[in-house]
Tab-separated table of C-alpha atoms in Angstrom:
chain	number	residue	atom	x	y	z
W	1	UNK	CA	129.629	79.575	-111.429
W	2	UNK	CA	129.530	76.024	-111.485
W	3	UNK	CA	128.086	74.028	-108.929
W	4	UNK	CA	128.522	70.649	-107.140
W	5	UNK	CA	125.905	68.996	-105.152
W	6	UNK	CA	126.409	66.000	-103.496
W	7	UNK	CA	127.653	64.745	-100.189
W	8	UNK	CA	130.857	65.453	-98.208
W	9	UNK	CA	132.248	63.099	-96.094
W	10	UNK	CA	135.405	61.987	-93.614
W	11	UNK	CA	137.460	58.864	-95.241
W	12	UNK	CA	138.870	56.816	-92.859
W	13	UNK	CA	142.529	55.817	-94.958
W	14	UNK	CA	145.129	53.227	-93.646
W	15	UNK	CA	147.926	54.806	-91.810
W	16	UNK	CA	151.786	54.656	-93.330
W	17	UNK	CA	153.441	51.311	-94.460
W	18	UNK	CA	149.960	49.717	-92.898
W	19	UNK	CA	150.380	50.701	-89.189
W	20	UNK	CA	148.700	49.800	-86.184
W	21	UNK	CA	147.402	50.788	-82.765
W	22	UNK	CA	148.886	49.287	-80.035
W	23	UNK	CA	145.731	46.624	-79.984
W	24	UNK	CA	146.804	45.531	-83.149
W	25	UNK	CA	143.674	47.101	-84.921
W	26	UNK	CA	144.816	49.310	-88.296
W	27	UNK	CA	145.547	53.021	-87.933
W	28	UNK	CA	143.284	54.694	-89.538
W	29	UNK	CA	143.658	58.374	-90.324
W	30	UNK	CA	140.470	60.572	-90.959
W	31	UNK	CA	140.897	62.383	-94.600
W	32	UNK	CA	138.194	64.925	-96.046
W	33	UNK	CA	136.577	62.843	-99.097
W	34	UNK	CA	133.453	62.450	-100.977
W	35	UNK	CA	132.647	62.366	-104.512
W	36	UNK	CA	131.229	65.761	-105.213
W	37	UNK	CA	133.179	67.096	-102.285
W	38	UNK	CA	136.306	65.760	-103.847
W	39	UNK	CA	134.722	67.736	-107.052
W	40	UNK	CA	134.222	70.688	-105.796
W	41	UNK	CA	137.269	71.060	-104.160
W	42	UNK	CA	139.501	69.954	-107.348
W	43	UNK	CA	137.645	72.418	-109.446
W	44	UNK	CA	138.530	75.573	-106.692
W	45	UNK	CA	142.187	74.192	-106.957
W	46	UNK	CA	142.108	74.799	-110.522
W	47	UNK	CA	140.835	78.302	-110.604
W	48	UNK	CA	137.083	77.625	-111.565
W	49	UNK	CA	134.424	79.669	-109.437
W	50	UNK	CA	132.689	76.910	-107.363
W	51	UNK	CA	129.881	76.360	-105.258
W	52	UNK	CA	129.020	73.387	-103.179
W	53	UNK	CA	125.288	72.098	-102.180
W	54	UNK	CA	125.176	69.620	-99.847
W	55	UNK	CA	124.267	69.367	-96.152
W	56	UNK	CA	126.766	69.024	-93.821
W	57	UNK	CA	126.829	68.001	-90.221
W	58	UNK	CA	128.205	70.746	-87.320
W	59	UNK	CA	130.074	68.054	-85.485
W	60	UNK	CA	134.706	68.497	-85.406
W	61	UNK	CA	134.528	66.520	-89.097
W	62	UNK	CA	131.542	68.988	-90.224
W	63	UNK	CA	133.971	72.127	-89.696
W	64	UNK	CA	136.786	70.682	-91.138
W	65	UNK	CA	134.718	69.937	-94.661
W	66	UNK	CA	134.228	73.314	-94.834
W	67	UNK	CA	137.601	74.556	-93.785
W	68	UNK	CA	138.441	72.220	-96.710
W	69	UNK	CA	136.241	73.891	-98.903
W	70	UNK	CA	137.315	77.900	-97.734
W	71	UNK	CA	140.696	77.158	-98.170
W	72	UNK	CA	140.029	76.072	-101.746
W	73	UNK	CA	137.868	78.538	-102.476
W	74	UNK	CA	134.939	77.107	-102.528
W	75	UNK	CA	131.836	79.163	-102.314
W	76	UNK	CA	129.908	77.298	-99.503
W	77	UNK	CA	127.008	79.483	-99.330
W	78	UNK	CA	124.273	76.671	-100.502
W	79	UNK	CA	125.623	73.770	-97.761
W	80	UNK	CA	123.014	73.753	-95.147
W	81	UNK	CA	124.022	72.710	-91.782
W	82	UNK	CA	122.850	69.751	-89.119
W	83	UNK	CA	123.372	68.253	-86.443
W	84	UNK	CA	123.535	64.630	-87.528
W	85	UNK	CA	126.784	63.278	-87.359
W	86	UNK	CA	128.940	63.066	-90.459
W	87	UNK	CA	129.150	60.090	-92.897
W	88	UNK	CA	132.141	57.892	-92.292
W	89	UNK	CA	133.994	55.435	-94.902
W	90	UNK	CA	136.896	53.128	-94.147
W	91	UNK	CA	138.643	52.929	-97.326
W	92	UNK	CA	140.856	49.689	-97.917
W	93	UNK	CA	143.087	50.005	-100.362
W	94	UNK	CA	144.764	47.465	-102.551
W	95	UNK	CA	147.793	46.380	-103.439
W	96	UNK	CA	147.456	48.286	-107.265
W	97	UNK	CA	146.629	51.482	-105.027
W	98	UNK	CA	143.031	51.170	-106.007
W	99	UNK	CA	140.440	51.852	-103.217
W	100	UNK	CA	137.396	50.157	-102.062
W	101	UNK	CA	134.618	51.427	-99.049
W	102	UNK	CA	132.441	50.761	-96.284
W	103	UNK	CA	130.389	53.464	-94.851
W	104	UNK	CA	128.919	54.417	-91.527
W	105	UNK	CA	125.748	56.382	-93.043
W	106	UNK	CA	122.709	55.847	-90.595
W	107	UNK	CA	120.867	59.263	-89.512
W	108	UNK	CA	123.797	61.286	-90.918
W	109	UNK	CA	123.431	64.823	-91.873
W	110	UNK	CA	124.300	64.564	-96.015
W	111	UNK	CA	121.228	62.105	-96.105
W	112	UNK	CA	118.729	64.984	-95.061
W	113	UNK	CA	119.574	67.219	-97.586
W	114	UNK	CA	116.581	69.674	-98.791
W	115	UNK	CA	116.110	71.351	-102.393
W	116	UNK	CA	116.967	74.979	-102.388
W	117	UNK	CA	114.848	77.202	-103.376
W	118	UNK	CA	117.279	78.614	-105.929
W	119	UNK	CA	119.740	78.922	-107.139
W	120	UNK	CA	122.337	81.944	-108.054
W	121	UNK	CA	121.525	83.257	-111.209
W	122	UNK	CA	125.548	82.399	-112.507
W	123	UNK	CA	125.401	78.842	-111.608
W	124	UNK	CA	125.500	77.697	-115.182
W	125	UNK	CA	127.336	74.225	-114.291
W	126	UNK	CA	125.435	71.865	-112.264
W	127	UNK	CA	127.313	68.689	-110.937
W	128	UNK	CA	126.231	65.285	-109.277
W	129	UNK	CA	127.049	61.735	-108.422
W	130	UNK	CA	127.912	59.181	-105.878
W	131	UNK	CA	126.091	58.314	-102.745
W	132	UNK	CA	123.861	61.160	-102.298
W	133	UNK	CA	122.188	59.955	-105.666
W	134	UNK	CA	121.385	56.358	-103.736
W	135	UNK	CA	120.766	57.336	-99.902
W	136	UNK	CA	117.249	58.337	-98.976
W	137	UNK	CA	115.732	60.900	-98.143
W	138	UNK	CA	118.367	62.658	-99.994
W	139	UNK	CA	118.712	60.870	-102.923
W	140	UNK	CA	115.015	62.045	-103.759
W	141	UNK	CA	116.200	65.805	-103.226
W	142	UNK	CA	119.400	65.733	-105.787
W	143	UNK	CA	117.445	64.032	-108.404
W	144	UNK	CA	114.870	66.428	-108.009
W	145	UNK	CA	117.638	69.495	-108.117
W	146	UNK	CA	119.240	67.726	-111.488
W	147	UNK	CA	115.873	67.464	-113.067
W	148	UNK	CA	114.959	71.130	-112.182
W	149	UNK	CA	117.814	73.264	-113.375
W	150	UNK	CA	118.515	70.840	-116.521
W	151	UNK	CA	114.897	72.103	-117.645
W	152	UNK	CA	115.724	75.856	-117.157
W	153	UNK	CA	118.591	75.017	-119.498
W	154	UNK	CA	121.683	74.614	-116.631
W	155	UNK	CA	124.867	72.011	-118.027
W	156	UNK	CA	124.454	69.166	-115.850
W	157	UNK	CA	127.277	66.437	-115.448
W	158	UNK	CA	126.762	63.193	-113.740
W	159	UNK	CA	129.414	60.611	-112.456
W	160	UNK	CA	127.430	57.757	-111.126
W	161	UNK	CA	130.258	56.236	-109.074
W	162	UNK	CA	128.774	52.778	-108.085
W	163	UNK	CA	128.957	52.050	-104.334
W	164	UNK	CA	127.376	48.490	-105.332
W	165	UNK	CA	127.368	48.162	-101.298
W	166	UNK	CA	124.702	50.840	-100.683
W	167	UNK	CA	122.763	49.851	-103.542
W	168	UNK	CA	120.444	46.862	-102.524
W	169	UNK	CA	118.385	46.624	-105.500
W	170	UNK	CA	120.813	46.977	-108.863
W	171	UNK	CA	117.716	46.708	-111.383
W	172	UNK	CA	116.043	49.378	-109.658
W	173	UNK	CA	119.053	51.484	-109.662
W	174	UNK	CA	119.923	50.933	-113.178
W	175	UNK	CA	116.796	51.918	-113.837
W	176	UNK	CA	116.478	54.974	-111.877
W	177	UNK	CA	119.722	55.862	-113.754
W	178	UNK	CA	118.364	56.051	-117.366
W	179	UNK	CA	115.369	57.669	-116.219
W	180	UNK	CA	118.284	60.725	-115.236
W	181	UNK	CA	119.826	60.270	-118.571
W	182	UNK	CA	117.561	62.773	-120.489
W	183	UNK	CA	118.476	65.563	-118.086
W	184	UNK	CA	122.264	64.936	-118.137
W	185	UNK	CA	124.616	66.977	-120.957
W	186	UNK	CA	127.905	64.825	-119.740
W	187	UNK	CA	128.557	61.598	-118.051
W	188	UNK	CA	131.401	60.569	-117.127
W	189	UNK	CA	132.054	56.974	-115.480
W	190	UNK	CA	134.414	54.776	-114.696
W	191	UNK	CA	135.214	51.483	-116.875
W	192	UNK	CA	133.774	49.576	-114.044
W	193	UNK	CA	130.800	51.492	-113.394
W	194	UNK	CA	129.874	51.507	-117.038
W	195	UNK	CA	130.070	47.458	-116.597
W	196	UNK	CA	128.102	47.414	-113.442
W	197	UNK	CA	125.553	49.565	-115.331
W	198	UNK	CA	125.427	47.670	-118.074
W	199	UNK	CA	125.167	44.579	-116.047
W	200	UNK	CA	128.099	43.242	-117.570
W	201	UNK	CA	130.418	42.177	-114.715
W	202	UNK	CA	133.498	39.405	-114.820
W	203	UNK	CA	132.112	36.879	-116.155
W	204	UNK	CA	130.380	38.269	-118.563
W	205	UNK	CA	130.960	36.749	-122.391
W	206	UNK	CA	131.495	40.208	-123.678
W	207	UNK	CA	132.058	43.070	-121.305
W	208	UNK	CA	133.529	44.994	-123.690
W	209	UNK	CA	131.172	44.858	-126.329
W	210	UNK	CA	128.209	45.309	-123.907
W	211	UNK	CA	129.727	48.553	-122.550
W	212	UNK	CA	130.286	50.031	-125.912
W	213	UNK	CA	126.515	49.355	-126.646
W	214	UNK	CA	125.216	50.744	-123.154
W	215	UNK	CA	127.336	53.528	-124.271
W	216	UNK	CA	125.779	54.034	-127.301
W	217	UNK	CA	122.201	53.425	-126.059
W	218	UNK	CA	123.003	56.298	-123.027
W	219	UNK	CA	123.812	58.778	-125.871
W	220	UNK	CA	120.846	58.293	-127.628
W	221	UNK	CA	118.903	58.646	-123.995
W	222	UNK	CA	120.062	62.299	-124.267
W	223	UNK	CA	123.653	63.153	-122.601
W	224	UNK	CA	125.657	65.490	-125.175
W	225	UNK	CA	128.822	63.118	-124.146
W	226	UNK	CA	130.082	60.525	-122.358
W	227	UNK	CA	133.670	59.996	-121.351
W	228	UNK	CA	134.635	56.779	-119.714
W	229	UNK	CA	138.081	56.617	-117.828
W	230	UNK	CA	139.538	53.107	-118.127
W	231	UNK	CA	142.474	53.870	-115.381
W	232	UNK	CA	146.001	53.836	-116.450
W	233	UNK	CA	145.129	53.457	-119.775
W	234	UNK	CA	143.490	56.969	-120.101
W	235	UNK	CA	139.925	58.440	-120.884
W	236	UNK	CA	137.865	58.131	-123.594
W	237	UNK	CA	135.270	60.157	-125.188
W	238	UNK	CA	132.125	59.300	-127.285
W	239	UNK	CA	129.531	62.287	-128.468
W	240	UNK	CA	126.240	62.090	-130.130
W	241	UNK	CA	127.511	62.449	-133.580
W	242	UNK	CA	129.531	59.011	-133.493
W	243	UNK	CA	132.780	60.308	-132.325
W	244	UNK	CA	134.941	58.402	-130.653
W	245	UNK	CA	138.405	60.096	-128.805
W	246	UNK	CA	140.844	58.317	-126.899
W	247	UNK	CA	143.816	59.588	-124.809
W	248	UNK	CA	146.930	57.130	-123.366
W	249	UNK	CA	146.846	58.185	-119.158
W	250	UNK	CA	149.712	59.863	-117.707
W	251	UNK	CA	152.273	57.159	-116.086
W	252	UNK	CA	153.319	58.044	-112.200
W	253	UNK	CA	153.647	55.894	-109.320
W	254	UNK	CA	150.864	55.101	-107.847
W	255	UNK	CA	150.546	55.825	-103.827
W	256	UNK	CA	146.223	55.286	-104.392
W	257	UNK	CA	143.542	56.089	-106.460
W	258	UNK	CA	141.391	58.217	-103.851
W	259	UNK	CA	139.864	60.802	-105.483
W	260	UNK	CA	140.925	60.338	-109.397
W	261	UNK	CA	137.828	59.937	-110.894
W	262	UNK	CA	136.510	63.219	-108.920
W	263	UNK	CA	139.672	64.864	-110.346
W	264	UNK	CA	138.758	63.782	-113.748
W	265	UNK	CA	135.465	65.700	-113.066
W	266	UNK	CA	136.620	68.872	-111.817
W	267	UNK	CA	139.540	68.649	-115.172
W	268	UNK	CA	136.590	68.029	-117.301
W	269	UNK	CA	134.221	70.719	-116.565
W	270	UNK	CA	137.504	73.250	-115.687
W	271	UNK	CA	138.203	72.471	-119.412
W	272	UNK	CA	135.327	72.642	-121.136
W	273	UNK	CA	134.356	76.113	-119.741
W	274	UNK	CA	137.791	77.267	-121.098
W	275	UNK	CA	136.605	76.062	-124.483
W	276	UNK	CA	133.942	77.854	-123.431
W	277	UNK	CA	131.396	74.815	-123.579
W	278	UNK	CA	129.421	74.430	-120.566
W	279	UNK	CA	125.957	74.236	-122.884
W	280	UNK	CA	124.760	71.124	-125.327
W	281	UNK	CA	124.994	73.213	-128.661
W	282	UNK	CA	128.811	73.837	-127.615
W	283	UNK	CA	129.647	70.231	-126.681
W	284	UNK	CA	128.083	69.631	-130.183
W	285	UNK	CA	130.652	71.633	-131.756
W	286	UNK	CA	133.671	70.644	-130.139
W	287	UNK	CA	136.275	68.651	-133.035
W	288	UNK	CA	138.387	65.663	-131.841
W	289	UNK	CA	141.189	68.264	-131.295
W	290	UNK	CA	139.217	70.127	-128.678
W	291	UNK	CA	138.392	66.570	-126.813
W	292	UNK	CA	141.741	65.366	-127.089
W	293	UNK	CA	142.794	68.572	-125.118
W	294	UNK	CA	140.041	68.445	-122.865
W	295	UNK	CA	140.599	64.516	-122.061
W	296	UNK	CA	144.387	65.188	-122.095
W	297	UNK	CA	144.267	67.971	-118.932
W	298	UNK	CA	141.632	65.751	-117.129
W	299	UNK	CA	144.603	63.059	-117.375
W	300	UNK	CA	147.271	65.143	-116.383
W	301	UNK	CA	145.056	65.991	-113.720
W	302	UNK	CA	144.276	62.635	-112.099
W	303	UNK	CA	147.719	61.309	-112.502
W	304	UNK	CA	148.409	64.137	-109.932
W	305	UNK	CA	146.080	63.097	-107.611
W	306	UNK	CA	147.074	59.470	-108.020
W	307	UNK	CA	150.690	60.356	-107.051
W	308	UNK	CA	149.856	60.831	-103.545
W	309	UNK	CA	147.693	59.725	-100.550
W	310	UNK	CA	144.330	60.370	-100.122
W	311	UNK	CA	141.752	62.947	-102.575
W	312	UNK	CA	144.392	65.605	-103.349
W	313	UNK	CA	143.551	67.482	-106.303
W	314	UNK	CA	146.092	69.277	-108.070
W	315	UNK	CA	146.467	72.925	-107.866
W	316	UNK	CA	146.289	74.984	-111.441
W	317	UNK	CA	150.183	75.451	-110.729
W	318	UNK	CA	150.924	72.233	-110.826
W	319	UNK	CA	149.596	71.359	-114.117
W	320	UNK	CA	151.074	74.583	-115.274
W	321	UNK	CA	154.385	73.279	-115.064
């Protein structure tokens, strides 16, 4: 089984062609969303056997995250339950489809999140990322999970997908993020995260160059892989040996890009378990034939999700065809 911990939350999207109430504010309609939600639910669409570990809140938008997760087949026996209303983010999208947040996140229930005692025995994939990695108390609790089951030997994956709005201290963050760095086997980030991280934002006399040596220096902090998606102009792969991969991205218009980088997560970890390389010694071994299938699918993937509003994954059947 692998398993995503993180939070779930409602998005708040704009309505169609940019509606409005009748009081002129925007029509906003509420959409099932978060990272590792998004994760969990992409990787049940595609067949894996999934878990999700999260708390979730028993209010209207509480039930329908885990109607979300049933009807994709996610195993939701690890969410613990509160009653703490649910997180809330008004997503504002752009005119290049790409999204950016504000949350409502006060007292809600994904921010009390406790460590389990255990875990199943066939969890061998362990996922994390977003804002459950910055919001306190809960923040605490992940990184505590991550560190735990990487030491019994569990594949962990991180995406750290900056919300620079919840972060109020980025040199504390960015420090709290290499400390995670020995416990990871695969990160995966966004080309603007891996700026952000690497403190390296517009502006900057050499972005480029100062993301390709964060990159290098996270490798050699201890992830087996890294794989940084750079938007329509695919994914790319580096791995500890010096190997670098690069796939084009799949072309399709664009309606947003809610939910594409989770996509790429769920495609990633879907694809490495068929190469049957959810462990460090087996991301070791992979060639630059394996990656470039393994980066292709997870592009195929998030074009999908790209094509249409709001964080929905693709189902195996449509990448089938």
């Amino acid at each position: 089984m692998i398993v995503v911990a993180g939070e779930a939350l409602i998005d708040l999207v704009p309505g169609p062609r940019g509606g409005a109430a009748e009081d002129g504010l925007p029509a906003l309609l509420p959409r099932r969303g978060g990272g590792p939600y998004n994760t969990a639910v992409a990787l049940g669409r595609l067949g894996a056997t999934v878990g999700f570990c999260s708390r979730i809140s028993r209010d209207a938008f509480g039930d329908s995250l885990l109607g979300g997760l049933s009807a994709a087949g996610v195993d939701a026996r690890l969410v613990q339950r509160g009653d703490e209303p649910t997180t809330l983010a008004v997503a504002d999208i752009g005119a290049d489809g790409s999204a950016g947040y504000g949350f409502y996140a006060g007292g809600t229930a994904d921010r009390l999140f406790t460590v389990p005692d255990a875990l199943p025995p066939s969890v061998r994939a362990l996922s994390f990322g977003t804002c459950s990695l910055v919001l306190e108390p809960g923040a605490t609790a992940y990184e505590t999970l991550l560190r735990r089951e990487a030491g019994r030997g569990v594949f962990t994956a991180l995406d750290p997908n900056i919300r620079a709005g919840l972060i109020p201290d980025p040199a504390a963050y960015r420090a709290r993020f290499r400390s995670w760095l020995p416990h990871v086997t695969l990160l995966k980030l966004s080309e603007e995260d891996a700026r952000w991280l690497a403190d390296a934002g517009p502006g900057h006399p050499d972005g480029d160059g100062a993301v390709a040596s964060a990159v290098r220096e996270w490798l050699a902090a201890g992830p087996a892989a890294v794989v940084l998606t750079r938007g329509a102009d695919g994914l790319t792969g580096w791995t500890r040996d010096g190997s670098v991969v690069s796939v084009p991205g799949v072309r399709v218009p664009v309606v947003d890009t809610i939910g594409a980088g989770d996509t790429v997560n769920a495609a990633l970890l879907h694809r490495l378990d068929a190469h049957e390389a959810l462990s460090r010694p087996a991301v070791a071994a992979l060639d630059a034939d394996d990656w470039r299938d393994i980066l292709t699918f997870a592009a195929r993937a998030a074009a999908l999700t790209c094509s249409r509003a709001g964080a929905e994954p693709p189902w195996a059947a449509e990448l089938e065809r």
